[in-house]
Structure formats: C-alpha cells, structure tokens
Amino acid sequence: MKCLVVAVLAVCALVPSVRCASDAIAWCYHLPTCNDTTWPIIAPKYCNGTRQSPINIVSASATANSNLTAFTFVNYSSTSALIKMENTGKTVKVALASGIRVSGGDLPEAYDSLQFHLHWGNGASVPGSEHTVDGKRYPMELHIVNSKSSYNGNTTQAIADSDGLAALGFFIEVMSGNETGQPASWKTLTSYLSNITNGGESVSMAPGISLDDLLAGVDRTSYYRYRGSLTTPACNEAVVWTVFKESIKVSKDLIDLFSTTVHVSNSSSPLMVNVFRNIQPAQPVTTQTERATSSASRTCYSLGLMAMSYVLGRH
Ligand SMILES: *[C@@H]1O[C@H](CO)[C@@H](O)[C@H](O)[C@H]1NC(C)=O
Ligand SMILES: *[C@@H]1O[C@H](CO)[C@@H](O)[C@H](O)[C@H]1NC(C)=O
Ligand SMILES: *[C@@H]1O[C@H](CO)[C@@H](O)[C@H](O)[C@H]1NC(C)=O
Ligand SMILES: *[C@@H]1O[C@H](CO)[C@@H](O)[C@H](O)[C@H]1NC(C)=O
Ligand SMILES: *[C@@H]1O[C@H](CO)[C@@H](O)[C@H](O)[C@H]1NC(C)=O
Ligand SMILES: *[C@@H]1O[C@H](CO)[C@@H](O)[C@H](O)[C@H]1NC(C)=O
Ligand SMILES: *[C@@H]1O[C@H](CO)[C@@H](O)[C@H](O)[C@H]1NC(C)=O
Ligand SMILES: *[C@@H]1O[C@H](CO)[C@@H](O)[C@H](O)[C@H]1NC(C)=O
Ligand SMILES: [Zn+2]
C-alpha cells in the first residue's frame, strides 16, 4: 500500500500543512530506527490503531457471507494498462492507466484501480507476503490498490473514508517443477527491474501484458474479506481487504530477481529485501464460500465424507 503514501506526500509537498507534516514520517523496513516495530511510535495516529493490516487469516474462523459475490473487472484485459514501473525505495510499483476498474464482490461502489505493487522477503526461500493464512507466509504478495470511483482519484478523500480504498491481495508462490522465466507475463514484468535498480527511478512500460495475464490461474471468486488498513505509514484505516485464496505461480528465478536487483537508494545502498509489515492483531474475516451447515452436522461427518470433501477441494 506504499504508493498511496507517496501520493499523499506529493499532495503534501504542494499543500504543506500540519497534518501533512505528520504524514511525511521517515519510515523503513531495514533499519532498527524506522522499521515496522517503530511505526506505532513514529506514526501513532493510525499505526497504533485497532484495525491494522496485515493479519494472519485463520481459515477455520472465517464466517460465511453470501453477499461476497463475484467481482466485475473492467479493462483488466487491456494490454496497455501498465504504464510505468517505479522503484519507490520501499517497493516496486506499477502505475495503471485510467479506466481500469473493479466492482461487485460486496464492495459499496465501483473502485478505480490505480496501481499495484509487491511485497517480498529474500528470494523464493525466505517468504515475504504480508498476510499469512493459518500461519503460512507466502514468498510474495501483490497488492492492487483501488480507490472509490466517486473520489475521482483523490486519495486524500479516500484515506479519510473507512472503505475509501479496496485492496486486492494475491499471494505469489514458486511454480512446481524447474521451469525458468515463467509465466511469460511475469518474465516481461520483471524484465523492467534492471531499469529501476536505484530508489526513485522509474521506467515507462511498453504495451504487452495485462492485469489478467499477471493474475492468470487464480480463481477470483474465492477470497477472504476483512476491514483493515494501509500496511505502511500512516497506516490509515480506510481499506476493504480482499485476499484471494489461490496463489499466482511464478518460476523461482523470477521471484529471486526482486531481492537481487533493486536497491533501497543508490547502488551502494542495501538491496530491497523483507519489504513487508509484520502481522497485526486479528480482525473478523468473512469468505464467500458456504461452509458445512452447522457445527453439529460437521461433527457428524464420517471420515469417508471428510476424505471426499478433501478430494473435491477445500471449503
Ligand atoms: C526492528 O527494530 C527493532 C528496534 O526498534 C529491533 O529490535 C529489531 O531487531 C529490528 N528488526 C529488524 C528486522 O531489523
Ligand atoms: C498505543 O495505543 C495503546 C492503547 O490503545 C496505548 O496504551 C499506547 O500508549 C499507544 N502508544 C502510542 C505510542 O501512542
Ligand atoms: C448482505 O447484504 C444485505 C443487504 O445489504 C445485508 O442486509 C446483510 O446484512 C448482508 N449480510 C451479511 C452476512 O453481511
Ligand atoms: C477501458 O480502457 C480504454 C482505453 O484504455 C478506454 O477507452 C475505455 O473507456 C475503458 N473502459 C472503461 C469502462 O473505462
Ligand atoms: C482532494 O480532496 C480534498 C478534500 O475534499 C481537497 O481539499 C483537495 O483539494 C482535493 N485534491 C485534489 C487534488 O483535488
Ligand atoms: C528439471 O529439468 C531437467 C532438464 O532441464 C529435467 O531433466 C528434469 O526432469 C526436471 N526436473 C523436474 C523435477 O521437473
Ligand atoms: C532497460 O534497460 C535495458 C538494459 O538493461 C535497456 O536495453 C532498455 O533500453 C531499458 N529500457 C528502457 C525502457 O529504458
Ligand atoms: C549512496 O547513498 C548513501 C546514502 O544512502 C550516501 O551516503 C552515499 O554517498 C551514496 N553514494 C553515492 C556513490 O552516491
Ligand atoms: Zn501493499
């Protein structure tokens, strides 16, 4: 969620104010003086709040909500939607063209998809997703940041609204087998990393890959939902979170590129590794999947039925 902070800082630079000064806090992931354990102290207004993200999702505790229907994705198939990739010094962010939207999925209105960015650990073997599920941390997590269309891209208004933003979280896992450079969409995406090795650098992206291409293979009707926050200062509690159950599969060599290519600032500064916030206190989580009707009937399941439901897929 870091790029919104950048947007806020840009607004602050134009319109200095007391409120903006407190948002312009120097935070980081990699130094004891500014890493995430310090955020509740250096940015207490929201980072010390009560609906903070990310969280560990306990799948067995997610309650069913039949309102969590499918999403409608507008222009996610556009191959000219990804316009610029930037090294913000905290993440790798891709700015999206206007006219990319998401609605449905029990969101209160349509949201504009503004950007996506990534969180990672240190190579495929040191996981760095922000959310965890039943304690499992995935190698990476992609966040698509969406702002209520009625705010017309004004993120100052969006972060002041308890559901002004909708974040779509996708886990990224290593593809089984020993393929390299797969899938092609991710090979193209990661090819731009060598153009933004230093903090503050950006590169224009040529038409070619779409959001659908990057999200290929993920069932986007199966997800968890909770109300949380930005995962970077100022940690505004303005986010409706959707965390998809299935992961994007990317070959190990491409995952490893994130932690071996981009630096926090110049080429003598540290590589960007472990760019994720630690788990925050639990929140109520819902899911659109109907569970076995009642706890009474669940306890009556025979082992045979449980084995069958396992074969048919997790519920
Ligand atoms: C984060 O900072 C705290 C002190 O503020 C320190 O104890 C901890 O080791 C740091 N963690 C990392 C991963 O650097
Ligand atoms: C954070 O909030 C807790 C209670 O909600 C409070 O006790 C604590 O002093 C706060 N810390 C900071 C740094 O504001
Ligand atoms: C589903 O939506 C309806 C209409 O907005 C609402 O009354 C109901 O409480 C919702 N159900 C859940 C489980 O949130
Ligand atoms: C989808 O994008 C195209 C151009 O990229 C634009 O002309 C069109 O209006 C967009 N669709 C919507 C519904 O915004
Ligand atoms: C965004 O909205 C705020 C609050 O309504 C307003 O003060 C500000 O001028 C708007 N920013 C832009 C860039 O329109
Ligand atoms: C890995 O690739 C080699 C050839 O490059 C192949 O012989 C081997 O079977 C592959 N292993 C797996 C687990 O796919
Ligand atoms: C990105 O860097 C490569 C060399 O690593 C260079 O060939 C290419 O022109 C650069 N692309 C852009 C768009 O700057
Ligand atoms: C790189 O950045 C560091 C601060 O992060 C600075 O001290 C150093 O002088 C810079 N080196 C170069 C070659 O610019
Ligand atoms: Zn994020």
mmCIF file of C-alpha atoms in Angstrom, residues 74-85 93-102 111-116 144-147 149 152-153 203-211 214:
data_model
loop_
_atom_site.group_PDB
_atom_site.id
_atom_site.type_symbol
_atom_site.label_atom_id
_atom_site.label_comp_id
_atom_site.label_asym_id
_atom_site.label_seq_id
_atom_site.Cartn_x
_atom_site.Cartn_y
_atom_site.Cartn_z
ATOM 1 C CA VAL A 74 -13.171 -3.608 -16.230
ATOM 2 C CA ASN A 75 -10.205 -3.345 -18.597
ATOM 3 C CA TYR A 76 -8.170 -5.950 -16.700
ATOM 4 C CA SER A 77 -7.617 -7.500 -20.135
ATOM 5 C CA SER A 78 -6.139 -4.293 -21.542
ATOM 6 C CA THR A 79 -2.538 -4.804 -22.682
ATOM 7 C CA SER A 80 -1.875 -1.083 -22.429
ATOM 8 C CA ALA A 81 -2.967 -0.732 -18.787
ATOM 9 C CA LEU A 82 0.503 -0.932 -17.240
ATOM 10 C CA ILE A 83 2.163 2.370 -17.959
ATOM 11 C CA LYS A 84 5.112 2.947 -15.607
ATOM 12 C CA MET A 85 7.199 0.932 -13.143
ATOM 13 C CA LYS A 93 5.106 -0.071 -8.023
ATOM 14 C CA VAL A 94 3.334 -0.145 -11.381
ATOM 15 C CA ALA A 95 1.067 2.775 -12.242
ATOM 16 C CA LEU A 96 -2.109 1.879 -14.143
ATOM 17 C CA ALA A 97 -3.853 3.808 -16.902
ATOM 18 C CA SER A 98 -7.234 5.395 -16.188
ATOM 19 C CA GLY A 99 -10.337 3.372 -16.985
ATOM 20 C CA ILE A 100 -9.267 0.238 -15.050
ATOM 21 C CA ARG A 101 -11.988 -0.653 -12.531
ATOM 22 C CA VAL A 102 -13.300 -3.245 -10.126
ATOM 23 C CA TYR A 111 -13.422 1.458 -7.468
ATOM 24 C CA ASP A 112 -10.704 2.734 -9.826
ATOM 25 C CA SER A 113 -7.597 0.514 -9.969
ATOM 26 C CA LEU A 114 -4.738 2.995 -9.537
ATOM 27 C CA GLN A 115 -1.592 0.930 -9.103
ATOM 28 C CA PHE A 116 -0.160 -2.360 -7.967
ATOM 29 C CA ILE A 144 -3.790 -3.896 -6.425
ATOM 30 C CA VAL A 145 -4.824 -0.560 -4.886
ATOM 31 C CA ASN A 146 -8.273 0.737 -5.795
ATOM 32 C CA SER A 147 -9.958 3.984 -4.791
ATOM 33 C CA SER A 149 -14.573 5.962 -8.264
ATOM 34 C CA ASN A 152 -12.091 10.521 -8.886
ATOM 35 C CA GLY A 153 -8.536 9.656 -7.882
ATOM 36 C CA VAL A 203 10.694 3.335 -16.457
ATOM 37 C CA SER A 204 7.886 3.571 -18.993
ATOM 38 C CA MET A 205 6.358 0.223 -19.850
ATOM 39 C CA ALA A 206 5.559 -0.756 -23.416
ATOM 40 C CA PRO A 207 2.119 -2.226 -24.184
ATOM 41 C CA GLY A 208 2.094 -6.009 -23.995
ATOM 42 C CA ILE A 209 0.880 -7.509 -20.728
ATOM 43 C CA SER A 210 -2.445 -7.104 -18.940
ATOM 44 C CA LEU A 211 -3.541 -7.493 -15.342
ATOM 45 C CA LEU A 214 -0.377 -11.402 -14.413
#
